[in-house]
mmCIF file of C-alpha atoms (C1' of nucleotides) in Angstrom:
data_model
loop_
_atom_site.group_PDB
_atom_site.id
_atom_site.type_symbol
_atom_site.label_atom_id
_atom_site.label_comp_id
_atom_site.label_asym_id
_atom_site.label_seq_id
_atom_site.Cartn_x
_atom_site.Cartn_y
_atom_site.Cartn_z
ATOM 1 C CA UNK H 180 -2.386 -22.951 -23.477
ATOM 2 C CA UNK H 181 -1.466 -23.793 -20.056
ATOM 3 C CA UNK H 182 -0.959 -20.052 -19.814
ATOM 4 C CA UNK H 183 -4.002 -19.000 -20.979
ATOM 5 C CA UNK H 184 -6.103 -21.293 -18.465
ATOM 6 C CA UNK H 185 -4.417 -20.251 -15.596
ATOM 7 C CA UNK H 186 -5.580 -16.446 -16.774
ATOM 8 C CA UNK H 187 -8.741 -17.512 -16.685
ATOM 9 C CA UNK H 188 -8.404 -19.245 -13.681
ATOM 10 C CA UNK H 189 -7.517 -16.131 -12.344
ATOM 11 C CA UNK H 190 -9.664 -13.830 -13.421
ATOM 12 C CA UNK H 191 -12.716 -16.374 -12.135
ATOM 13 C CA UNK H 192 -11.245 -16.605 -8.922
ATOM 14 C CA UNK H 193 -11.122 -12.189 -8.527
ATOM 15 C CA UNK H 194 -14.345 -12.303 -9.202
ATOM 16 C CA UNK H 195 -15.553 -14.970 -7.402
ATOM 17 C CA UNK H 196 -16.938 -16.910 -9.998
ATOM 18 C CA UNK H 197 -16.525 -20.769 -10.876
ATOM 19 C CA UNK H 198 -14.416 -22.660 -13.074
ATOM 20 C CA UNK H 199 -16.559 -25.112 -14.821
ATOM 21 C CA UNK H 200 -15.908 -27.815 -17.723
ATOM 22 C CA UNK H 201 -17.776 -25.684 -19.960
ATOM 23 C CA UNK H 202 -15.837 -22.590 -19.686
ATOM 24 C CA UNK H 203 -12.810 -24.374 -19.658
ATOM 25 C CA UNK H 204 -13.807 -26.517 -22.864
ATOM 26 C CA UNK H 205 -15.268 -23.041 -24.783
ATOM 27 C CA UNK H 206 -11.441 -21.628 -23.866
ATOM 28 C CA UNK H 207 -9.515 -24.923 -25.239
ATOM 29 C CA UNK H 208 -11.354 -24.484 -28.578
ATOM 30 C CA UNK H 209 -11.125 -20.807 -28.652
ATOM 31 C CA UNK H 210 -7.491 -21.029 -29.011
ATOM 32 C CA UNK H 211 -7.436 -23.545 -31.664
ATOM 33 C CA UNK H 212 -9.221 -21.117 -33.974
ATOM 34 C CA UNK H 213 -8.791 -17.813 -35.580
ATOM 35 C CA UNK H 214 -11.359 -14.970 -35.288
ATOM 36 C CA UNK H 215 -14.061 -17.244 -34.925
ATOM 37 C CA UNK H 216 -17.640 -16.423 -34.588
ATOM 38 C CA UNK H 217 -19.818 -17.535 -31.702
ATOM 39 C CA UNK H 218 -21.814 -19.590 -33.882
ATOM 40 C CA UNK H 219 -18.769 -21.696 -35.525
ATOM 41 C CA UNK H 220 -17.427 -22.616 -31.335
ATOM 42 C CA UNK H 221 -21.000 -23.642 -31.324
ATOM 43 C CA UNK H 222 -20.954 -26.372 -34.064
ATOM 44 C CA UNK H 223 -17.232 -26.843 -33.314
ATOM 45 C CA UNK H 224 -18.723 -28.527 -29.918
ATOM 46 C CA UNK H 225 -21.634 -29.915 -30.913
ATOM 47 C CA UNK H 226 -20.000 -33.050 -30.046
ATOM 48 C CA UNK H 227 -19.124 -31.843 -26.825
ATOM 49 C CA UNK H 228 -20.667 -33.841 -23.515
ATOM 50 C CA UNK H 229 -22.528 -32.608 -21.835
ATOM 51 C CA UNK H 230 -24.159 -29.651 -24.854
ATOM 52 C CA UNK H 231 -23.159 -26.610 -24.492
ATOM 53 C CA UNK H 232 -25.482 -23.889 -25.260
ATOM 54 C CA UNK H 233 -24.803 -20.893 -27.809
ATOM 55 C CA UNK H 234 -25.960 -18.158 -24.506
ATOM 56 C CA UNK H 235 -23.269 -20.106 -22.544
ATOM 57 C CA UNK H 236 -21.184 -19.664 -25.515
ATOM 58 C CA UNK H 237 -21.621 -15.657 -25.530
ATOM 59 C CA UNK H 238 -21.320 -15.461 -21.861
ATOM 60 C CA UNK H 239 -18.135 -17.136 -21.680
ATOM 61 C CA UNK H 240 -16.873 -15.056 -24.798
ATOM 62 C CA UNK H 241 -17.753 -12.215 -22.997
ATOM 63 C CA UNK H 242 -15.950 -13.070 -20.141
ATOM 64 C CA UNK H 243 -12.671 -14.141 -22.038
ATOM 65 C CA UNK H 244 -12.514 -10.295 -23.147
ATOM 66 C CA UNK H 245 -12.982 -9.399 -20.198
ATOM 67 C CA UNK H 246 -9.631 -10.932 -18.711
ATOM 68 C CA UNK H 247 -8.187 -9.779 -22.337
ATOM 69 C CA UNK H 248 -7.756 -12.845 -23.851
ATOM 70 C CA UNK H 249 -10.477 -12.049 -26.701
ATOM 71 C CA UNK H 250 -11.348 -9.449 -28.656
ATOM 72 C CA UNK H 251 -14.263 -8.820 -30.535
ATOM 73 C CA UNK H 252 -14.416 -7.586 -34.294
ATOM 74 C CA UNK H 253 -16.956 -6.654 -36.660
ATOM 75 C CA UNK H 254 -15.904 -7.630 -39.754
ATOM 76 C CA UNK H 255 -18.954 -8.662 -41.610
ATOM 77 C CA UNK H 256 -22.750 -8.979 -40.100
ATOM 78 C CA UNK H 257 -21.750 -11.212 -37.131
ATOM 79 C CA UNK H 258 -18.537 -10.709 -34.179
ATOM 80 C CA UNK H 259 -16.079 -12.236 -34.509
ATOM 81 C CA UNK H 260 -13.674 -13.293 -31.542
ATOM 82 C CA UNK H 261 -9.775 -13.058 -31.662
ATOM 83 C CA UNK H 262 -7.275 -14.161 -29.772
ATOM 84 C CA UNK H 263 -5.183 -11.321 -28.236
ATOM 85 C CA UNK H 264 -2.850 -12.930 -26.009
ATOM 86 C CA UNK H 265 -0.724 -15.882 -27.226
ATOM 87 C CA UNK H 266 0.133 -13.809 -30.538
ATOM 88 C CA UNK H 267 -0.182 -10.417 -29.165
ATOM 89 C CA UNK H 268 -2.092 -7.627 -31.504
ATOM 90 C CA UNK H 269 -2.419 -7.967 -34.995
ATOM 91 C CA UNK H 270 -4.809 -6.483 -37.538
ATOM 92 C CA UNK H 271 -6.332 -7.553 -40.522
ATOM 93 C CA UNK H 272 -6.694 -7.365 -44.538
ATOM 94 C CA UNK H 273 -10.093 -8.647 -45.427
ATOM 95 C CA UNK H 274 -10.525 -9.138 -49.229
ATOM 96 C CA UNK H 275 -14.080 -8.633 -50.095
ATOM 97 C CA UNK H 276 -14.488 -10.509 -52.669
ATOM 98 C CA UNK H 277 -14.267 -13.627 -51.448
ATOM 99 C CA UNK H 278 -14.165 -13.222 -47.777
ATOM 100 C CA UNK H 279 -10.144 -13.995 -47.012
ATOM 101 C CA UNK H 280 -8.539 -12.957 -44.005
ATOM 102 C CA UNK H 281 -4.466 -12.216 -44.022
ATOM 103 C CA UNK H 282 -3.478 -11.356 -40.394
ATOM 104 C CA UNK H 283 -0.377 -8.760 -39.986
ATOM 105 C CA UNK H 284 1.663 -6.559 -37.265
ATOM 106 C CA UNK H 285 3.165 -3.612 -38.303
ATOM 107 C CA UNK H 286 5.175 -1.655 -35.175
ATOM 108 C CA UNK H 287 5.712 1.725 -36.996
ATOM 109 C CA UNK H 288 1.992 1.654 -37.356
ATOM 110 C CA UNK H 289 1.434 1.166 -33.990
ATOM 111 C CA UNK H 290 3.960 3.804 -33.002
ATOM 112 C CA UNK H 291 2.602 6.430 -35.209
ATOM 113 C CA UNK H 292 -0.859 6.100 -33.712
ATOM 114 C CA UNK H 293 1.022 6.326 -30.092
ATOM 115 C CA UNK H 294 2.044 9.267 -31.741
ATOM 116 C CA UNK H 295 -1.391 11.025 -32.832
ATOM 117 C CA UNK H 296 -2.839 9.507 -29.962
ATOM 118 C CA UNK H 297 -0.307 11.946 -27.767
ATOM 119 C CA UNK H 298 -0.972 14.881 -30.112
ATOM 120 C CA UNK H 299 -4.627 14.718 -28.534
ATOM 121 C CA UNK H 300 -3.958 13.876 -25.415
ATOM 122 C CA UNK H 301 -6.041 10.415 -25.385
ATOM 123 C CA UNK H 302 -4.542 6.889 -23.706
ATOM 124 C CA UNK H 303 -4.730 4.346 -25.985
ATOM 125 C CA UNK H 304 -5.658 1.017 -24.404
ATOM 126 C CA UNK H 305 -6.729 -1.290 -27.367
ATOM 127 C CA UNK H 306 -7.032 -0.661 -31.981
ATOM 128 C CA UNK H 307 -8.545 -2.168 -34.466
ATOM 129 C CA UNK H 308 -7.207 -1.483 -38.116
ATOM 130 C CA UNK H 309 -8.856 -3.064 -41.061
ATOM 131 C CA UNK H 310 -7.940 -2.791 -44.777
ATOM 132 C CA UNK H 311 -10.280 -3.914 -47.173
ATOM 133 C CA UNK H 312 -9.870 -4.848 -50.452
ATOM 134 C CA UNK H 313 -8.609 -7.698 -52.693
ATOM 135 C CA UNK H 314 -6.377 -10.121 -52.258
ATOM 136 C CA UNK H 315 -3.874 -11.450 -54.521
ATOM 137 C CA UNK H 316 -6.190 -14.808 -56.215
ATOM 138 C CA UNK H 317 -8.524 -11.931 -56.435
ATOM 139 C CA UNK H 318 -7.193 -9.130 -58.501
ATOM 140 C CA UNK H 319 -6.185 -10.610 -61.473
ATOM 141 C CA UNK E 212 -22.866 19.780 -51.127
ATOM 142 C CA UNK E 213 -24.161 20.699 -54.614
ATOM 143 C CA UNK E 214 -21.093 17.969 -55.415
ATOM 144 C CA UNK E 215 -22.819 15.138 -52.976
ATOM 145 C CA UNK E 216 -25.863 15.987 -54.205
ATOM 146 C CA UNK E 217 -24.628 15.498 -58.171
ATOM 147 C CA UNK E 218 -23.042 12.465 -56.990
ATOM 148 C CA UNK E 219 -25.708 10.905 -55.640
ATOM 149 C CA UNK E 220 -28.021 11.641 -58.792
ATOM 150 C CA UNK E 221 -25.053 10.826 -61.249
ATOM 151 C CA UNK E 222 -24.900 7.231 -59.421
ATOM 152 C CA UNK E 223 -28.989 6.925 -59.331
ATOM 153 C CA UNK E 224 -28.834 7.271 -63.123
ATOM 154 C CA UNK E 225 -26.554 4.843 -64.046
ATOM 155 C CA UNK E 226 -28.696 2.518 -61.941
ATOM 156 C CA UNK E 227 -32.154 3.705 -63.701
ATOM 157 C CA UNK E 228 -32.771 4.772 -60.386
ATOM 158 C CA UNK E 229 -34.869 7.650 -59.489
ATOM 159 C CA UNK E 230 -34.136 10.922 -57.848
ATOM 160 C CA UNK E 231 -36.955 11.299 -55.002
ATOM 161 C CA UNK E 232 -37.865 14.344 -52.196
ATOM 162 C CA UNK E 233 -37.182 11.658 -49.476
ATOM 163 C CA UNK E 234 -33.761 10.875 -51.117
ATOM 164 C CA UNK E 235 -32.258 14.247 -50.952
ATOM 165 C CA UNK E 236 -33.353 15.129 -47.558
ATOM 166 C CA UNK E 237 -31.705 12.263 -45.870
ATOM 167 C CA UNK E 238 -28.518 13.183 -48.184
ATOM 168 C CA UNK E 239 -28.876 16.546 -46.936
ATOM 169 C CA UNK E 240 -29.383 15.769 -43.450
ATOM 170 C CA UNK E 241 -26.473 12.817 -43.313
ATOM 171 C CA UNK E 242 -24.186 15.636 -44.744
ATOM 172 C CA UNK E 243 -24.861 18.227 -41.761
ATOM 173 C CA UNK E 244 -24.071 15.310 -39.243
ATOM 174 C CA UNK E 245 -21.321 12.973 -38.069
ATOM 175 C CA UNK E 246 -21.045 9.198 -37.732
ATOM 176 C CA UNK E 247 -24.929 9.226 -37.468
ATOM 177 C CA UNK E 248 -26.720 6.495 -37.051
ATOM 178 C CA UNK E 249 -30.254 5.337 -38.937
ATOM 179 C CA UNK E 250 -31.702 6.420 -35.527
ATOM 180 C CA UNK E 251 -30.515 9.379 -35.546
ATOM 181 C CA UNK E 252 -31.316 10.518 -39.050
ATOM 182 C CA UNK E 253 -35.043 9.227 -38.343
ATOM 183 C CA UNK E 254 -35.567 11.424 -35.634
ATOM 184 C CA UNK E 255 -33.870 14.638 -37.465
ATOM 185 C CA UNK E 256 -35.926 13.897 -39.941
ATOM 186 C CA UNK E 257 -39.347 13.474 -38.025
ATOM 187 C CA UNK E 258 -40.828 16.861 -38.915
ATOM 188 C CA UNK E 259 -40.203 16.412 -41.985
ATOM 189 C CA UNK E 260 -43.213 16.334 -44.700
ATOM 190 C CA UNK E 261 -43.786 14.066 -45.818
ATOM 191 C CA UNK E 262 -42.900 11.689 -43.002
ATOM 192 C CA UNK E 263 -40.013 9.195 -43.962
ATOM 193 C CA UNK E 264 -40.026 6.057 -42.844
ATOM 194 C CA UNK E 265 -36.766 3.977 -40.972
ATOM 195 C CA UNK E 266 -36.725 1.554 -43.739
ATOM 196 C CA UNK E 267 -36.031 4.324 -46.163
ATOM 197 C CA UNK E 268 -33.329 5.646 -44.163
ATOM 198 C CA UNK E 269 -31.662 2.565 -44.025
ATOM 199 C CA UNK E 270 -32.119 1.915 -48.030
ATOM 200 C CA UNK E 271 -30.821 5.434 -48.537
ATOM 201 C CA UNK E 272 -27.637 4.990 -46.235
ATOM 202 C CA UNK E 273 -27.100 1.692 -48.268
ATOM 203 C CA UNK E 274 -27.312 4.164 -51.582
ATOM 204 C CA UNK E 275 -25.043 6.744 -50.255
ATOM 205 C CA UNK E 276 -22.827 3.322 -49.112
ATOM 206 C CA UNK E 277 -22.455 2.483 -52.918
ATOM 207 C CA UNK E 278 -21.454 5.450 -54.561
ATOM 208 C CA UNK E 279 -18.969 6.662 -51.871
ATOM 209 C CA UNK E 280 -20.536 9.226 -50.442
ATOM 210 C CA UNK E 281 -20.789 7.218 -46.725
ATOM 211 C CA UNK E 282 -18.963 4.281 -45.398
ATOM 212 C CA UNK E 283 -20.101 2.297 -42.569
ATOM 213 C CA UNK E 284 -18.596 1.962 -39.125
ATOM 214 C CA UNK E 285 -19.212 -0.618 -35.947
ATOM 215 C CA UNK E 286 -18.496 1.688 -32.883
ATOM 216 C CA UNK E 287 -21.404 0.301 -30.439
ATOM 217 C CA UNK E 288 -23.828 -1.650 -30.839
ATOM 218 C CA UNK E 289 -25.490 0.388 -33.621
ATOM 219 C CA UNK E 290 -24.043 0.812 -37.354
ATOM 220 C CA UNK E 291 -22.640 4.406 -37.967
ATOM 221 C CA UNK E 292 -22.126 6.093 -41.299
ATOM 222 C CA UNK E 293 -19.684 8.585 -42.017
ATOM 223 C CA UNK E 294 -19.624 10.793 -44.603
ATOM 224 C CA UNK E 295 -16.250 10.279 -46.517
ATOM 225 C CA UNK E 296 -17.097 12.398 -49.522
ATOM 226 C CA UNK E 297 -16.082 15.736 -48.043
ATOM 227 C CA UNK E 298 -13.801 15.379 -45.558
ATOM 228 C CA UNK E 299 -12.246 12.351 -47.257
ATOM 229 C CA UNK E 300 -10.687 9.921 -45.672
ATOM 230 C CA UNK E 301 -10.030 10.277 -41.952
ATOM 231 C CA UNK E 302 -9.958 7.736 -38.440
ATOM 232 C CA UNK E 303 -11.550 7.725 -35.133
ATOM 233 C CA UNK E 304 -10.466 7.419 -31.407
ATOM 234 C CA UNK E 305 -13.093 6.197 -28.978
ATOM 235 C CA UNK E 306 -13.593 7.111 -25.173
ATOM 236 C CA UNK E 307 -14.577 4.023 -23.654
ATOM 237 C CA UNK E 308 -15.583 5.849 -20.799
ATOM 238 C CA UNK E 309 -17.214 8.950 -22.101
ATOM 239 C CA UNK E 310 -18.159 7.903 -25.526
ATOM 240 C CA UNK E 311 -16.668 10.659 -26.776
ATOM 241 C CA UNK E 312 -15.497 10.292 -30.641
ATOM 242 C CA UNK E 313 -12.359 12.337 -31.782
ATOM 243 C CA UNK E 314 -11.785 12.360 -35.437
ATOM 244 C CA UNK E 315 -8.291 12.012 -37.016
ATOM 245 C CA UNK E 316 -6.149 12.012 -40.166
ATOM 246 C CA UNK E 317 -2.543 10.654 -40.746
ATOM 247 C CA UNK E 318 -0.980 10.429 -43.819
ATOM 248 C CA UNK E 319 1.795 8.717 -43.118
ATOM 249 C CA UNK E 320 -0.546 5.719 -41.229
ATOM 250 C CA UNK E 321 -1.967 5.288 -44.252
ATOM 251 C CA UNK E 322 1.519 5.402 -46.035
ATOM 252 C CA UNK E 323 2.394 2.268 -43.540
ATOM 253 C CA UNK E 324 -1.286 0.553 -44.888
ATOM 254 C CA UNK E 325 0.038 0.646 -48.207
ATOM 255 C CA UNK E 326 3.487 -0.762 -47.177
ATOM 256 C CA UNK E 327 2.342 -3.775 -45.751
ATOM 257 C CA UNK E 328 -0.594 -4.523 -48.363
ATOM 258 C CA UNK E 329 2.053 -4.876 -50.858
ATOM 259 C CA UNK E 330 4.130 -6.926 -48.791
ATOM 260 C CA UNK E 331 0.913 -9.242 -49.783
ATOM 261 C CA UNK E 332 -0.099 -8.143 -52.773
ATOM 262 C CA UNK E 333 -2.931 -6.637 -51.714
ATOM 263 C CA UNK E 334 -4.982 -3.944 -52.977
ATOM 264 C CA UNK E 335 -6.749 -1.533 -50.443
ATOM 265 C CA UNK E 336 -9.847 0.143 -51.098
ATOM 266 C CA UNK E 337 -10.721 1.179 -47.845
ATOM 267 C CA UNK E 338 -9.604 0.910 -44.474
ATOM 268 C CA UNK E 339 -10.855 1.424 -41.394
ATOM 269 C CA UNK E 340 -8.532 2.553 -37.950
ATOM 270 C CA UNK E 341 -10.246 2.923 -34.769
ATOM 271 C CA UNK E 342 -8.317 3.567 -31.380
ATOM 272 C CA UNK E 343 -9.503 2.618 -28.093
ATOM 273 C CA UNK E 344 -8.957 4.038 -24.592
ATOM 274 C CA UNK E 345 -9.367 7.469 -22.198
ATOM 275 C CA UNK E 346 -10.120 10.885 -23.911
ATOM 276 C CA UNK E 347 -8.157 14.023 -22.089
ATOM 277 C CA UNK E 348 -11.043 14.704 -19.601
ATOM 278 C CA UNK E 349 -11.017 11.065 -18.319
ATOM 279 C CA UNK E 350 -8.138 9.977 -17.591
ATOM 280 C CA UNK E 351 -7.367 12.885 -14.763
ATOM 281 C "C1'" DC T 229 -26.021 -25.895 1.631
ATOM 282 C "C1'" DT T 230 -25.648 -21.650 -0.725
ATOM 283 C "C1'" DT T 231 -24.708 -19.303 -4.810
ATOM 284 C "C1'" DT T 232 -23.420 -19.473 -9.398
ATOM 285 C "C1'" DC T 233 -23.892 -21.711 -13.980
ATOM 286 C "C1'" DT T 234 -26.240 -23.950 -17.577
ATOM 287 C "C1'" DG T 235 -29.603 -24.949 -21.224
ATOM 288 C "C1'" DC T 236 -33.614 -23.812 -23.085
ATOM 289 C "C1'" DA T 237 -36.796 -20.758 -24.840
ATOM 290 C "C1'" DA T 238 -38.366 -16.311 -25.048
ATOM 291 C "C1'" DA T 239 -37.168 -11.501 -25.620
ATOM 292 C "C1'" DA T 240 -34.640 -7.670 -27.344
ATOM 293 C "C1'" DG T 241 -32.243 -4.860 -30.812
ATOM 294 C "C1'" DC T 242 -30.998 -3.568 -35.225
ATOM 295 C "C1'" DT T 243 -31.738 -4.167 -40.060
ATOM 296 C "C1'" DT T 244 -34.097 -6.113 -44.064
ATOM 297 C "C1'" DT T 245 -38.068 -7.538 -46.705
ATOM 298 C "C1'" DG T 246 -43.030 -8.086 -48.554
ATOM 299 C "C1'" DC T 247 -46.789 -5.726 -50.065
ATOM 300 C "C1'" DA T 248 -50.198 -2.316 -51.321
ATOM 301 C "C1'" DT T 249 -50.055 2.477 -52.478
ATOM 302 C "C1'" DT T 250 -47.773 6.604 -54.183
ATOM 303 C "C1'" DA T 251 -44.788 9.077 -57.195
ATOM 304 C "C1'" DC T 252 -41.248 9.595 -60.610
ATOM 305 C "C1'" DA T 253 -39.978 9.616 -65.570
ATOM 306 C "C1'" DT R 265 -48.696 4.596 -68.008
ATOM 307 C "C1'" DG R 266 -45.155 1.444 -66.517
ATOM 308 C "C1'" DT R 267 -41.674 0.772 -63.074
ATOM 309 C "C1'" DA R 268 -39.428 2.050 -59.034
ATOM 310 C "C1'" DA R 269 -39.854 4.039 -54.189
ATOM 311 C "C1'" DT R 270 -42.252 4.568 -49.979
ATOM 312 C "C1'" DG R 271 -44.379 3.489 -45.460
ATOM 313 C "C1'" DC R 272 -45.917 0.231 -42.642
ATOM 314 C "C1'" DA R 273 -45.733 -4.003 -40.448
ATOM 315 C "C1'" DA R 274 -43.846 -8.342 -40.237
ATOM 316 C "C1'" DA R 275 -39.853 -11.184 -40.510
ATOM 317 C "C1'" DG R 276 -34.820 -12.183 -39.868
ATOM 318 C "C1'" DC R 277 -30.510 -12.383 -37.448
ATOM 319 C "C1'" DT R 278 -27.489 -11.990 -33.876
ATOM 320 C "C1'" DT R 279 -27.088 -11.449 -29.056
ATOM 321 C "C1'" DT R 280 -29.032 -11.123 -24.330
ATOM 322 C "C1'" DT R 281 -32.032 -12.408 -20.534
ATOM 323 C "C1'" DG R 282 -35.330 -15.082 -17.339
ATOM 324 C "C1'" DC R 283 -35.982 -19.143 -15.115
ATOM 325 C "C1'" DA R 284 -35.887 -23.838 -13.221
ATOM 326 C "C1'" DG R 285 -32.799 -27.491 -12.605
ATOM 327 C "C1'" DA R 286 -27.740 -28.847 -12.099
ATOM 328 C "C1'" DA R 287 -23.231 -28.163 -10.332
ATOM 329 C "C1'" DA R 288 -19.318 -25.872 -8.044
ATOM 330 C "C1'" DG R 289 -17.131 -24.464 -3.647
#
DNA sequence: CTTTCTGCAAAAGCTTTGCATTACA
DNA sequence: TGTAATGCAAAGCTTTTGCAGAAAG
């Protein structure tokens, strides 16, 4: 965690913007949760003194995927946000009928895409890989 | 497209749905194009007589959604359907700088998807791959 | 002290919905 | 001739933006 503030940290300072509590409070929760929405860091600080605002909310988001630790996701109707650095990349299995989400890694997945992504020529810099579907409570 | 077309009325039926002028012109029109967007398909479909409105677009995508003919995507900020029917399944890459879209099919990806969903007993229906980064003309 | 950040509220986009009219079966 | 579909406009949601006051450097 220590790790990820200091990215920040950095990343504020290249830019020459600040660190405030706010940013650094919207980061601390981030990491507690999995691809969370804006909405859910909102009431997960409601609490928080002094309030912090659902646009501060987004425009801190926005710059934690900037500095890559965050990633946004469209799973369902709203982003979600997911933490790319302290677990590396990982995709998802989203069971749609009732909404779970089982995280994975697969390398040879990865390495096959390095692979077609070679055959035309294109970098790869970030994926996203969702299977949808039904999970195990949900298939009978 | 005499298939898509049968599909489409075969699915309205067993819905007691009804076949309609505006209904097969967006089906024709979403079949000539690629990961369109409701937009898009409203302005190729402006001459058209009688006019058809957005909100019929987007009901008809939502149609063609259901019975498989069109699956939607999240590339930007706008939703894009593909048309899945024909083609069947295939993948995208995305120039981040260019916007460019290159379509792609790998069997043995999806070979991999099926691996690890049964590591979980999971059952895919559909997936969705999407791979980020620099198309040949951008990155030198 | 200057510039950035914040919270609030308003605005902006995309998509859905309500309703009166039209059209299918 | 009854029910579903359409077009329009209004509403709904999520996300972004403008602005005045607060805070960081």
């Amino acid at each position: 965690m220590q790790n990820e503030i200091a990215i920040l940290r950095e990343h504020l300072a290249d830019h020459e913007l600040r660190v405030t509590s706010q940013r650094e409070m919207i980061l601390e929760t981030f990491l507690k949760m999995e691809h969370v929405t804006a909405e859910q860091l909102y009431h997960a600080l409601a609490k928080h003194k002094p309030h912090i605002g659902l646009a501060t909310i987004y425009r801190t988001l926005n710059l934690l995927c900037e500095c890559g630790l965050a990633q946004q996701r469209n799973f369902g109707t709203q982003t979600h946000y997911d933490n790319i650095s302290r677990k590396g990349h990982h995709d998802h299995m989203i069971c749609t009928k009732c909404g779970t989400i089982i995280e994975f890694e697969n390398c040879d997945i990865e390495e096959l895409q390095e692979e077609v992504a070679r055959q035309h020529d294109f970098h790869i810099t970030t994926h996203k890989l969702e299977l949808y579907g039904q999970c195990s409570t949900c298939h009978g």
